[in-house]
Short mmCIF file of C-alpha atoms and ligand atoms in Angstrom, two decimals:
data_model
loop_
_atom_site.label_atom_id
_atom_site.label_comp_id
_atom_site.label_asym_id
_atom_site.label_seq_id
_atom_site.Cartn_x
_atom_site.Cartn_y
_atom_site.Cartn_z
CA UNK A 105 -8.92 -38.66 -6.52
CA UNK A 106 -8.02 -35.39 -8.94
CA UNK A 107 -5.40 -33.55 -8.21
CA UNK A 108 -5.98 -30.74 -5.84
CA UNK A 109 -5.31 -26.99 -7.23
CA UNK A 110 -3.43 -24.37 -5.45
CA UNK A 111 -3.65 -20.84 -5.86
CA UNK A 112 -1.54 -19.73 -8.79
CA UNK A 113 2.32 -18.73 -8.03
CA UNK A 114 2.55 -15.71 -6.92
CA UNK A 115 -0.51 -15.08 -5.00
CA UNK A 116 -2.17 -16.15 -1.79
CA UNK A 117 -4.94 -16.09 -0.08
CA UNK A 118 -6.07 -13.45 2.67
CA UNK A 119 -7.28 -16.04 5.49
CA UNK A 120 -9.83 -14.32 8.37
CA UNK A 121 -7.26 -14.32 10.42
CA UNK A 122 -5.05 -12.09 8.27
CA UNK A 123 -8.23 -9.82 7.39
CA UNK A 124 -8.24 -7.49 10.76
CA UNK A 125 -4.67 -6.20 10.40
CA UNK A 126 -5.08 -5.26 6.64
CA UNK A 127 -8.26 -3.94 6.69
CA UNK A 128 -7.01 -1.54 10.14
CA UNK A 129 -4.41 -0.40 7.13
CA UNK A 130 -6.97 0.23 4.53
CA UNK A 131 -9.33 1.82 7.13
CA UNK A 132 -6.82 4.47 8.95
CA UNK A 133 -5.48 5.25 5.43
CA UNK A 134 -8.92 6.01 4.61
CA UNK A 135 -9.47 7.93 7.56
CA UNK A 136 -6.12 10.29 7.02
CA UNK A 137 -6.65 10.88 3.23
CA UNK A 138 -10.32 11.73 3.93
CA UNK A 139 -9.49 14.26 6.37
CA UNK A 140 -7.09 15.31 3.97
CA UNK A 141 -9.37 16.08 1.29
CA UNK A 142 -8.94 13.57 -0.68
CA UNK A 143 -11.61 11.40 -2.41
CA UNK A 144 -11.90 8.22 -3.25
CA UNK A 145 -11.92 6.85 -6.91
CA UNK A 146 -12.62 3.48 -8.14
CA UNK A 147 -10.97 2.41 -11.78
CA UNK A 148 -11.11 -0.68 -13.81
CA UNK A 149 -8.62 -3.98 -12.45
CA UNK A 150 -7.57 -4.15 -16.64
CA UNK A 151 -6.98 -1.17 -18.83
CA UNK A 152 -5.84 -0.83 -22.42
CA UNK A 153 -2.36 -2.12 -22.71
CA UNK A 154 -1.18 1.24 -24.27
CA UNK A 155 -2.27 3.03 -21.04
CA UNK A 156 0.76 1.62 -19.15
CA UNK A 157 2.74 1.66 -22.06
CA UNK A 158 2.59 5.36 -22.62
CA UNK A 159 2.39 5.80 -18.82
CA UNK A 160 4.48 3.87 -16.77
CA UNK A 161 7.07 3.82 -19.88
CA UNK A 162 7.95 1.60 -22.28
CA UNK A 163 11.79 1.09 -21.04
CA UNK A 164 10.96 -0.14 -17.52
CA UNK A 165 10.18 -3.37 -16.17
CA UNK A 166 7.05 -3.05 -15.77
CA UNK A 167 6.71 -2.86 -18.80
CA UNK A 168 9.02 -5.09 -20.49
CA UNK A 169 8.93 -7.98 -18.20
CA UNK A 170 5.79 -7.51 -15.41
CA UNK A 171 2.50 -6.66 -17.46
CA UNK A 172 0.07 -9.81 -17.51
CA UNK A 173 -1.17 -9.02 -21.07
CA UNK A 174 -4.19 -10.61 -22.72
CA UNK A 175 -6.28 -10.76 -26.06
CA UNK A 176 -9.78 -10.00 -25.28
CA UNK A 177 -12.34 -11.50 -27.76
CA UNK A 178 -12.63 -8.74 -30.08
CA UNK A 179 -8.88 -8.77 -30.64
CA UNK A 180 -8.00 -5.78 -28.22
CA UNK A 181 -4.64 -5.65 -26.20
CA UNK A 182 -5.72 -5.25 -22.19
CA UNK A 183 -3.73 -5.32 -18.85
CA UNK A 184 -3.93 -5.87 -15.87
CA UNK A 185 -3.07 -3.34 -13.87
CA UNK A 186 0.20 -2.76 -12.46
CA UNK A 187 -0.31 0.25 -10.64
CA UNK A 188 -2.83 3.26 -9.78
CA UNK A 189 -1.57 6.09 -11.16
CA UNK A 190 -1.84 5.85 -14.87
CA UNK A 191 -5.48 4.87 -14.54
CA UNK A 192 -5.94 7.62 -12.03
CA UNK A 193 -4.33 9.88 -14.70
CA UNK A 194 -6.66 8.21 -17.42
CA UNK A 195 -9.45 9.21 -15.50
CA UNK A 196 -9.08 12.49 -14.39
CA UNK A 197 -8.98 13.31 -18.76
CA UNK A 198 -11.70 11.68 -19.70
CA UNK A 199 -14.28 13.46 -17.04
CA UNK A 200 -13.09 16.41 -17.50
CA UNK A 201 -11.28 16.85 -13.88
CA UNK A 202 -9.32 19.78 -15.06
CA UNK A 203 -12.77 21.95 -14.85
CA UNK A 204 -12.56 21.38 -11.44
CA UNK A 205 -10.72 23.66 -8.88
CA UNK A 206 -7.11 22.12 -8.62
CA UNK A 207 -5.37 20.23 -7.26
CA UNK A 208 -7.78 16.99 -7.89
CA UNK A 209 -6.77 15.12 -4.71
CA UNK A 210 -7.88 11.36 -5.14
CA UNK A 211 -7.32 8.13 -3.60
CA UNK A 212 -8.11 4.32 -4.09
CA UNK A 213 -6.78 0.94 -2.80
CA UNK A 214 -7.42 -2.30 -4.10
CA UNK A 215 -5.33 -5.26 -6.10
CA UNK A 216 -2.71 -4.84 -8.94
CA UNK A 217 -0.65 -7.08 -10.66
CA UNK A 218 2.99 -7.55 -11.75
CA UNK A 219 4.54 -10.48 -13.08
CA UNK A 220 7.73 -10.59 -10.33
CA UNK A 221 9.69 -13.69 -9.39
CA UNK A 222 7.68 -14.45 -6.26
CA UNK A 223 9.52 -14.24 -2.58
CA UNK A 224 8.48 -12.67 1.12
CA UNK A 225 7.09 -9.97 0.79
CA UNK A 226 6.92 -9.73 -3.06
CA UNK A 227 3.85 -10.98 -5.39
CA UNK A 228 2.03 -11.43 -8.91
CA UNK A 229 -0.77 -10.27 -6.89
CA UNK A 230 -0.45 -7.39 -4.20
CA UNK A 231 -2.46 -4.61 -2.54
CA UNK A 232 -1.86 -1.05 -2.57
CA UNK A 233 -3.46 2.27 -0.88
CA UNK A 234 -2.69 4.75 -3.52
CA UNK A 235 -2.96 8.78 -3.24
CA UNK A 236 -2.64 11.14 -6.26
CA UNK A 237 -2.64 15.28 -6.30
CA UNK A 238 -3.28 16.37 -9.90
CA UNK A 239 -3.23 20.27 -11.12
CA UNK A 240 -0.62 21.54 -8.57
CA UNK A 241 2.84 21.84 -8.79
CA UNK A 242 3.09 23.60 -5.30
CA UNK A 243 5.84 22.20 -3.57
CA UNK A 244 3.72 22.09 -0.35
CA UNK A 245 1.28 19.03 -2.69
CA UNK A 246 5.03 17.12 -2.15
CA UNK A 247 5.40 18.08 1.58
CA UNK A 248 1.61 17.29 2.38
CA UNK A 249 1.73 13.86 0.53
CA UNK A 250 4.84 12.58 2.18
CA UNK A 251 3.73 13.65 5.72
CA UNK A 252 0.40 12.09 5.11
CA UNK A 253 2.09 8.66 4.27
CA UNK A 254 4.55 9.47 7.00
CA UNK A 255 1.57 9.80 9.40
CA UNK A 256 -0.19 6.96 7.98
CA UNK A 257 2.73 4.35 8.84
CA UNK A 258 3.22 6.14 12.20
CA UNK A 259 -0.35 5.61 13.39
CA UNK A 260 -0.16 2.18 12.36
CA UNK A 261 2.48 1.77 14.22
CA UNK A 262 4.82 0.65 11.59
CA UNK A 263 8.51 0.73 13.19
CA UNK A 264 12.04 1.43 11.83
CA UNK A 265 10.50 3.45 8.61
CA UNK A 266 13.28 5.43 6.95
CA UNK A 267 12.33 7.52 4.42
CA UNK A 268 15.07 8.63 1.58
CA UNK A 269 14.21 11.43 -0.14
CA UNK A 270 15.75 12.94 -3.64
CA UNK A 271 14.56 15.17 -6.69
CA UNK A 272 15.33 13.77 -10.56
CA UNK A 273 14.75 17.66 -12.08
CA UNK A 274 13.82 17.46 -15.44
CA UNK A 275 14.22 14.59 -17.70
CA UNK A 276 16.72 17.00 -19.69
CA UNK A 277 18.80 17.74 -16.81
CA UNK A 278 18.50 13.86 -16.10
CA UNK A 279 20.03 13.15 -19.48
CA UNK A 280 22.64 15.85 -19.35
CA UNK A 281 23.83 14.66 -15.97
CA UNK A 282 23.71 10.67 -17.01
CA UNK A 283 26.34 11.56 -19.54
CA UNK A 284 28.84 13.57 -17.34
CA UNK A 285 28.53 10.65 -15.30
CA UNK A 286 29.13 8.23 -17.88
CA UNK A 287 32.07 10.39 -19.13
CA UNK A 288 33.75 10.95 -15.49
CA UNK A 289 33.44 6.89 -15.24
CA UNK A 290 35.30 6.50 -18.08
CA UNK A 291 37.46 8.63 -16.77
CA UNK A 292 38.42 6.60 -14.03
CA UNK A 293 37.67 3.12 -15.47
CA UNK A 294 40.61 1.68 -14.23
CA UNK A 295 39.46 2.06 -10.44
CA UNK A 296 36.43 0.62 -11.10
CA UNK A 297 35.13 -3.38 -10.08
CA UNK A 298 34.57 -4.86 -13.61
CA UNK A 299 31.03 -5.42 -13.36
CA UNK A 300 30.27 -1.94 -12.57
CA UNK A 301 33.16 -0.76 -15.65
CA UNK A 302 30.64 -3.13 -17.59
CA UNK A 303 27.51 -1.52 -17.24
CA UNK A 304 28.93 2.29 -17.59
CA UNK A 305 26.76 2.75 -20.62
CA UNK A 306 23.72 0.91 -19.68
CA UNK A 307 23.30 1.84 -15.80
CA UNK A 308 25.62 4.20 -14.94
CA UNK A 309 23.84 4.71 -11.41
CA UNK A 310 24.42 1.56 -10.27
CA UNK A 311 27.97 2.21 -9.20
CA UNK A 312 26.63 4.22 -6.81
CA UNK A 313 25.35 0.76 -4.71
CA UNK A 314 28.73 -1.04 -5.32
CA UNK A 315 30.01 -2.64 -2.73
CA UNK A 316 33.57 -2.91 -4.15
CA UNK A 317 36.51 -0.35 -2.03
CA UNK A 318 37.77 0.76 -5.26
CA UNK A 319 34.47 2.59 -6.94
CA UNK A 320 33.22 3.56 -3.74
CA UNK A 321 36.21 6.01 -3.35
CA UNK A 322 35.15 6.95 -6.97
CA UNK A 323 31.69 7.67 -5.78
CA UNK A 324 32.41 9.49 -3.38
CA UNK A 325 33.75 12.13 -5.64
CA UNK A 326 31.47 11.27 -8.29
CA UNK A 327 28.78 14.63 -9.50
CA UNK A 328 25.42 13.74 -8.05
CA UNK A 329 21.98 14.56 -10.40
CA UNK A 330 21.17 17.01 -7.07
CA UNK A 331 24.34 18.73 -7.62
CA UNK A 332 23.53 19.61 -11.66
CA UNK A 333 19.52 20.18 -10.68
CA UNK A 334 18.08 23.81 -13.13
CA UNK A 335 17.59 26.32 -10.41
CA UNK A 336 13.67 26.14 -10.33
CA UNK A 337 14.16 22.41 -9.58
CA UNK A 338 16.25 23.22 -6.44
CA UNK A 339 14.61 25.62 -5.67
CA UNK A 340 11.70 23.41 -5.64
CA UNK A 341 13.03 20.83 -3.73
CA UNK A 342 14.46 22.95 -1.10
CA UNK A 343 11.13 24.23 -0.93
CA UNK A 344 10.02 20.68 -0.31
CA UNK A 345 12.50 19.92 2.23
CA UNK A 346 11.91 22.82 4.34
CA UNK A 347 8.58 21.90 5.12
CA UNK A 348 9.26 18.82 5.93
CA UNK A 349 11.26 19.94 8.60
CA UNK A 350 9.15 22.16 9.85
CA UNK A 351 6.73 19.41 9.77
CA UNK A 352 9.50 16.79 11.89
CA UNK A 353 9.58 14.39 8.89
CA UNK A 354 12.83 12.63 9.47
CA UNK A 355 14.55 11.54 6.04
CA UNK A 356 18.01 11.01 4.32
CA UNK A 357 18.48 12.73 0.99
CA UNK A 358 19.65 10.18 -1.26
CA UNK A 359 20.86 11.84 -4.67
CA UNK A 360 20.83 8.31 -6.30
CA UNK A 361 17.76 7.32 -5.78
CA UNK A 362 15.91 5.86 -8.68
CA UNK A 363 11.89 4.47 -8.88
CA UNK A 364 11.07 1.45 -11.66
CA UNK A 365 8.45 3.96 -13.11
CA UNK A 366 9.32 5.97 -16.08
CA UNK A 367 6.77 9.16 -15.34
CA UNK A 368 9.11 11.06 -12.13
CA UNK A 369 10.42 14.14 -12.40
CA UNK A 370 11.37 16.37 -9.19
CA UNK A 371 10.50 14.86 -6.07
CA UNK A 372 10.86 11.36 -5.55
CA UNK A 373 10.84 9.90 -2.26
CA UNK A 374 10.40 6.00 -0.87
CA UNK A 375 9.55 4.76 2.70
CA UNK A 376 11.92 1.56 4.09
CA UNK A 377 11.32 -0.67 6.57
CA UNK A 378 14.45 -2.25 8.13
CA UNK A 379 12.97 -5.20 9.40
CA UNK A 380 11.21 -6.36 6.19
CA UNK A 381 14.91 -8.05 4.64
CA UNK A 382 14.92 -8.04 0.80
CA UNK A 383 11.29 -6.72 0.04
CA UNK A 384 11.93 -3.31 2.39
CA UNK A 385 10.14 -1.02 0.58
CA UNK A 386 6.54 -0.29 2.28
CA UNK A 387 5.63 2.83 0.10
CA UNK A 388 6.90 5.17 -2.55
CA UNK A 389 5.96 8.26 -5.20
CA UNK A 390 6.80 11.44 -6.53
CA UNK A 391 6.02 14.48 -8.40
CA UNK A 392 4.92 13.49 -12.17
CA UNK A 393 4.66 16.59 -13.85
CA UNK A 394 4.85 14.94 -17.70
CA UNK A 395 2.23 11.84 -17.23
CA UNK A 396 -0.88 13.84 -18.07
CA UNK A 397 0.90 15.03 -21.33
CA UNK A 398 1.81 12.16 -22.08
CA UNK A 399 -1.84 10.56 -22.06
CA UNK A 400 -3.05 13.42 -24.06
CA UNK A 401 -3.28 16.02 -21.85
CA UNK A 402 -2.57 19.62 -21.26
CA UNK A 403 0.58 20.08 -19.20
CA UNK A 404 -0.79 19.45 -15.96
CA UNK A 405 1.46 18.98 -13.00
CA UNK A 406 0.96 16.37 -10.44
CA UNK A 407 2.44 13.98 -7.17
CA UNK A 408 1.06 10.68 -5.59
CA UNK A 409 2.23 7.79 -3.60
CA UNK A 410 1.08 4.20 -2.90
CA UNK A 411 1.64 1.89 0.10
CA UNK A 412 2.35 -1.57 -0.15
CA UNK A 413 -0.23 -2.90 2.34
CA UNK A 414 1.02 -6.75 2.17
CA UNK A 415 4.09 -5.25 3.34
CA UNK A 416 2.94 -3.16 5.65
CA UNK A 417 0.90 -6.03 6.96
CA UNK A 418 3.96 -8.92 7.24
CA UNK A 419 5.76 -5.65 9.80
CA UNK A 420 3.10 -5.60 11.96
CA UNK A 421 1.88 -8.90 11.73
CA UNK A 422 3.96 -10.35 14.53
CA UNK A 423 2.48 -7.90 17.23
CA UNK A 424 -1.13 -8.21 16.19
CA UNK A 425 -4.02 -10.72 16.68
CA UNK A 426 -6.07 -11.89 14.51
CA UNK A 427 -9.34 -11.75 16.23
CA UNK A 428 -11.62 -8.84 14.52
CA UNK A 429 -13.23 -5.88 16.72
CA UNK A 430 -17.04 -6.76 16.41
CA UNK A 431 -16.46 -10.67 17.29
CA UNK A 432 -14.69 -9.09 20.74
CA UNK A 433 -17.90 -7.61 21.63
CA UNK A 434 -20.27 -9.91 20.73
CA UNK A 435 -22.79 -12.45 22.24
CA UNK A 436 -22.51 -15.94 21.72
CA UNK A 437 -25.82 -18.07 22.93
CA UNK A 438 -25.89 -21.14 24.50
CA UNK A 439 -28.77 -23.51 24.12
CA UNK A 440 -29.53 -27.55 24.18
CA UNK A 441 -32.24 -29.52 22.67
CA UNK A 442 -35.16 -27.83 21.61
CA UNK A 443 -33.68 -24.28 23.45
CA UNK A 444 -31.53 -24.20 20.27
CA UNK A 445 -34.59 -22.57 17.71
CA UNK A 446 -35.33 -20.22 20.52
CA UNK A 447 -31.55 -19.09 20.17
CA UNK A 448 -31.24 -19.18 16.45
CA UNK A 449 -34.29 -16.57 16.97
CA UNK A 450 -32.51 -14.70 19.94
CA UNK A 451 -29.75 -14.09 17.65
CA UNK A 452 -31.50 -13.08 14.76
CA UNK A 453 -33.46 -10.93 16.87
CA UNK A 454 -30.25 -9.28 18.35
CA UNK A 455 -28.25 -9.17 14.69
CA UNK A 456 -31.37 -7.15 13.74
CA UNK A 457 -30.85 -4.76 16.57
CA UNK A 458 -27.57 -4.13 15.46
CA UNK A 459 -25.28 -6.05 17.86
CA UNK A 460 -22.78 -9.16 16.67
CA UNK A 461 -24.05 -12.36 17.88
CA UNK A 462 -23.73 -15.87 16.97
CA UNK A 463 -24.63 -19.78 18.40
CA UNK A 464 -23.61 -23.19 18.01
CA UNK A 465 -24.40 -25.16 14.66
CA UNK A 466 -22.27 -28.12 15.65
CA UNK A 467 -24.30 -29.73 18.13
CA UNK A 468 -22.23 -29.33 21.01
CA UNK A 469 -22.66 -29.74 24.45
CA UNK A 470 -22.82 -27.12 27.20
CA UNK A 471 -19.45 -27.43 27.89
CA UNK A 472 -18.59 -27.37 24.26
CA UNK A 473 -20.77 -24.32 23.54
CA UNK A 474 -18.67 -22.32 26.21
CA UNK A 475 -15.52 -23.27 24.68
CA UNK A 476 -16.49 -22.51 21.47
CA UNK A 477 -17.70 -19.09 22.90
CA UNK A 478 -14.45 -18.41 24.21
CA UNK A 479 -12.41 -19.67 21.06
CA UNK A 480 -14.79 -17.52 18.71
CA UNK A 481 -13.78 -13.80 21.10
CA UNK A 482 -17.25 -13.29 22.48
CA UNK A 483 -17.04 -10.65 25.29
CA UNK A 484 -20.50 -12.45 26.68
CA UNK A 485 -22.40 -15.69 26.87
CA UNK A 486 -25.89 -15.86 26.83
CA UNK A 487 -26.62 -19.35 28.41
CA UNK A 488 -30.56 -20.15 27.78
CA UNK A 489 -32.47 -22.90 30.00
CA UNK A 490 -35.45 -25.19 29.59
CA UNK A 491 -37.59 -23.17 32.19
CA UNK A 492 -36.89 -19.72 29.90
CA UNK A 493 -34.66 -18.35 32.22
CA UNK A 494 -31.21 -16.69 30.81
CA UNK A 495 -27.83 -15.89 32.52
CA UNK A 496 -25.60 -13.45 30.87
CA UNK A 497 -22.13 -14.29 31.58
CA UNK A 498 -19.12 -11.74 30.97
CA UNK A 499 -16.07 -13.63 29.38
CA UNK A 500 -13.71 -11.67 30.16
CA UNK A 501 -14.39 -11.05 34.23
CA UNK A 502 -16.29 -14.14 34.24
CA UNK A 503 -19.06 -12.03 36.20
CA UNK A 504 -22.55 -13.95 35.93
CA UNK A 505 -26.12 -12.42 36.14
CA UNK A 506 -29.72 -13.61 34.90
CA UNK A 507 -31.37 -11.42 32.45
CA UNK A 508 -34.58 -11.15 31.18
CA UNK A 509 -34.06 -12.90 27.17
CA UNK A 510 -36.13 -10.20 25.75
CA UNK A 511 -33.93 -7.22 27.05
CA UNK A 512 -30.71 -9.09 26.21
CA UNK A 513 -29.46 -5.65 23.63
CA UNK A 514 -30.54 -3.66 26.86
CA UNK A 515 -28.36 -5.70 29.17
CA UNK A 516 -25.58 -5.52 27.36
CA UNK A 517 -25.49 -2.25 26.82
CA UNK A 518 -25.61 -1.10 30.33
P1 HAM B 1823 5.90 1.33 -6.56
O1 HAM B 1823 7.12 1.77 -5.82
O2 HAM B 1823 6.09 0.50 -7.77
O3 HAM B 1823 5.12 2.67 -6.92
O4 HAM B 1823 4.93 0.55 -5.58
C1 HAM B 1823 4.54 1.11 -4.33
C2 HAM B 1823 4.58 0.04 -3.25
O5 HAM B 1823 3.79 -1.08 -3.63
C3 HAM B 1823 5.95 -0.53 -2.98
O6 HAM B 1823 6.68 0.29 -2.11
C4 HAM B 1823 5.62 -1.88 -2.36
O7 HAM B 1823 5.34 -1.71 -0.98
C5 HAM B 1823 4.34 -2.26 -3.07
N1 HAM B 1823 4.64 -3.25 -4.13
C6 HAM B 1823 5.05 -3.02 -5.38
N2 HAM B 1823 5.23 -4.17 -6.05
C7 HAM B 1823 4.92 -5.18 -5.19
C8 HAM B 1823 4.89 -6.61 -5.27
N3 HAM B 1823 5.21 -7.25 -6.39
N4 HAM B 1823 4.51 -7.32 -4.16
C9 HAM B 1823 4.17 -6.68 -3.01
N5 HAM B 1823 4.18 -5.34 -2.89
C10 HAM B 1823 4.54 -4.58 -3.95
C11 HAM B 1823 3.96 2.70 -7.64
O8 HAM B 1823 3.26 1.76 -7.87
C12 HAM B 1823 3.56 4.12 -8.05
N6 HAM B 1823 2.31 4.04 -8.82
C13 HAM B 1823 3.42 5.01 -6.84
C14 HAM B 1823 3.00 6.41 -7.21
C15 HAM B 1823 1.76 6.93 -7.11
N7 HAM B 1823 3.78 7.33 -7.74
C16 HAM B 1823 3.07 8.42 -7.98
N8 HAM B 1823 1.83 8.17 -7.63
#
């Protein structure tokens, strides 16, 4: 026998059973965004490597380690994608989105790609919901996106969210407070764990997540980026924060707080949830007020988020079933012998009129059929006889009545 393949590392397949949960988080993110004005957008699943390059920056990750790269036959660079917003970006330039009255509120969800070391919770493969507000630099875009993805997780029912919350100002003020840091850390070197006194040039905000007694009392009294923020910038962000409290968003202002994407500025924000172990983070964005330049733009400011729905999926999987909405409420019909064409025809008939039905194609018994009816979720069972008679029978109070085969959609809906 050949050897059997697997599906590549990484990635996994969505199995029925796993389909109803994820698609109720594609579906009431849909539902939110689209109340929210925003509309949904559709981009390519590869884009020219430069794209992501230029866009999600050459210095993270992403792009040094996670981009599945390939040749296509005419010699071009392409990627897959590793995120939404770039492309979103992408697209919003070349039709010309800026002649449209601002901000360009868009959304899209579908599969992206990163080349991680595979564990719970993180993949090669993965699923996002993704929401971007280009032309507005309004700090009520911020407030409204995070309370939308707020809301979203709420109404799923997502529990033990916490949302940290900070603002990364300008990439100037950035710089010029990564070197006071640098320089008060080499100030007090000696305090320091030697792993963090190692990495004072390269990652200076890492000693902020030390664990060791020594540089947390250093930390402590460390300058934060929110402390050295211009004034427009806190301004902003107080701005932002106000209306989130006037909106009962609950979240913890973390001044350290850094994203893997090179394109912040301001706002950046990123949803937690405690239960989820290693892989906590459900969701994430920020205010981007540089990308579109970047790509070629006018100076356009902007904010988005996306939501991991895998995640989101593995914290409510425990408390959901699998068994999908329209198979609840649907007929399953019974038949034996030469019944069984009359029910393939019933079922047709009542598929056409718009209800969910199905019917045995194993040749099973009676007794078999019911079970089958049962395992399957149907709310009724249509049992058909030789002499053409038909009794309905409710699954759930186990109620029985005949019916007239002909006026089964009727029945049903009484
Ligand atoms: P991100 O934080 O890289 O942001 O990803 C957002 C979410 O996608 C994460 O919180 C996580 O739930 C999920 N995710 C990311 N990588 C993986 C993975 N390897 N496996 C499973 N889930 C994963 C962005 O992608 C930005 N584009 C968000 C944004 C939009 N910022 C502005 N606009």
């Amino acid at each position: 026998m050949s050897e059997r393949f697997k599906a590549p590392r990484g990635t996994f397949d969505v199995l029925s059973e796993q389909v109803p949960v994820r698609r109720r988080i594609t579906s009431s993110s849909q539902r939110l965004l689209e109340a929210a004005g925003y509309r949904r957008i559709e981009t390519p699943i590869f884009e020219d490597t430069d794209l992501f390059a230029r866009g999600v920056g050459e210095s993270t990750d992403i792009v040094q380690k996670q981009m599945f790269t390939f040749e296509d036959q005419g010699g071009r660079s392409l990627t897959l994608r590793p995120e939404a917003t770039a492309s979103i970006c992408r697209a919003y330039l070349e039709h010309g989105m800026q002649k449209q009255a601002q901000p360009v509120k868009l959304w899209t969800d579908g599969p992206f790609f990163r080349h991680e070391r595979p564990q719970a919770g993180r993949y090669r493969q993965f699923s996002q919901v993704d929401a971007e507000a280009i032309g507005s630099d309004s700090p009520l875009v911020d407030a409204e996106m995070i309370v939308l993805a707020s809301d979203i997780l709420a109404g799923l029912g997502v529990e033990n969210v916490r949302l940290r919350l900070g603002s990364l100002g300008t990439p100037a003020a950035r710089s010029a407070y990564l070197d006071e840091l640098r320089e008060y850390l080499h100030s007090r070197e000696g305090e320091l764990s030697d792993e963090v006194r190692g990495r004072i040039d390269a990652n200076p905000l890492r000693a902020f997540d030390a664990d060791h007694d020594g540089t947390r009392k250093v930390m402590a009294e460390a300058p934060t980026l929110l402390d050295r923020l211009d004034p427009a910038d806190a301004e902003h962000f107080e701005r932002v924060r106000e209306n989130l409290d006037r909106n009962d968003v609950v979240y913890e202002l973390d001044p350290t707080l850094v994203r893997g994407l090179d394109y912040y500025t301001r706002t950046v924000f990123e949803f937690e949830c405690e239960r989820l172990g290693a892989q906590s983070g459900v969701g994430g964005g920020g205010r981007y007020d540089g990308l579109i330049e970047q790509l070629g733009g006018p100076v356009t400011p902007a904010c988005g988020w996306a939501l991991g729905v895998d995640r989101i999926a593995l914290a409510l999987d425990a408390g959901e079933s699998g068994e999908s909405e329209e198979t609840r409420n649907g007929v399953f019909v019974v038949a034996e012998g030469d019944g069984r064409a009359a029910a393939l025809a019933l079922v047709i008939e009542l598929r056409r009129a718009g209800l969910t039905a199905d019917l045995d194609l194993a040749d099973r018994a009676i007794k078999g059929q019911m079970k089958q009816a049962d395992r399957v979720g149907a709310r009724y069972a249509l049992i058909l006889s030789d002499d053409g008679k038909a009794t309905l029978r409710d699954m759930r109070s186990g109620e029985e009545r005949e019916v007239d085969p002909s006026l089964v959609a009727e029945e049903i809906a009484r």
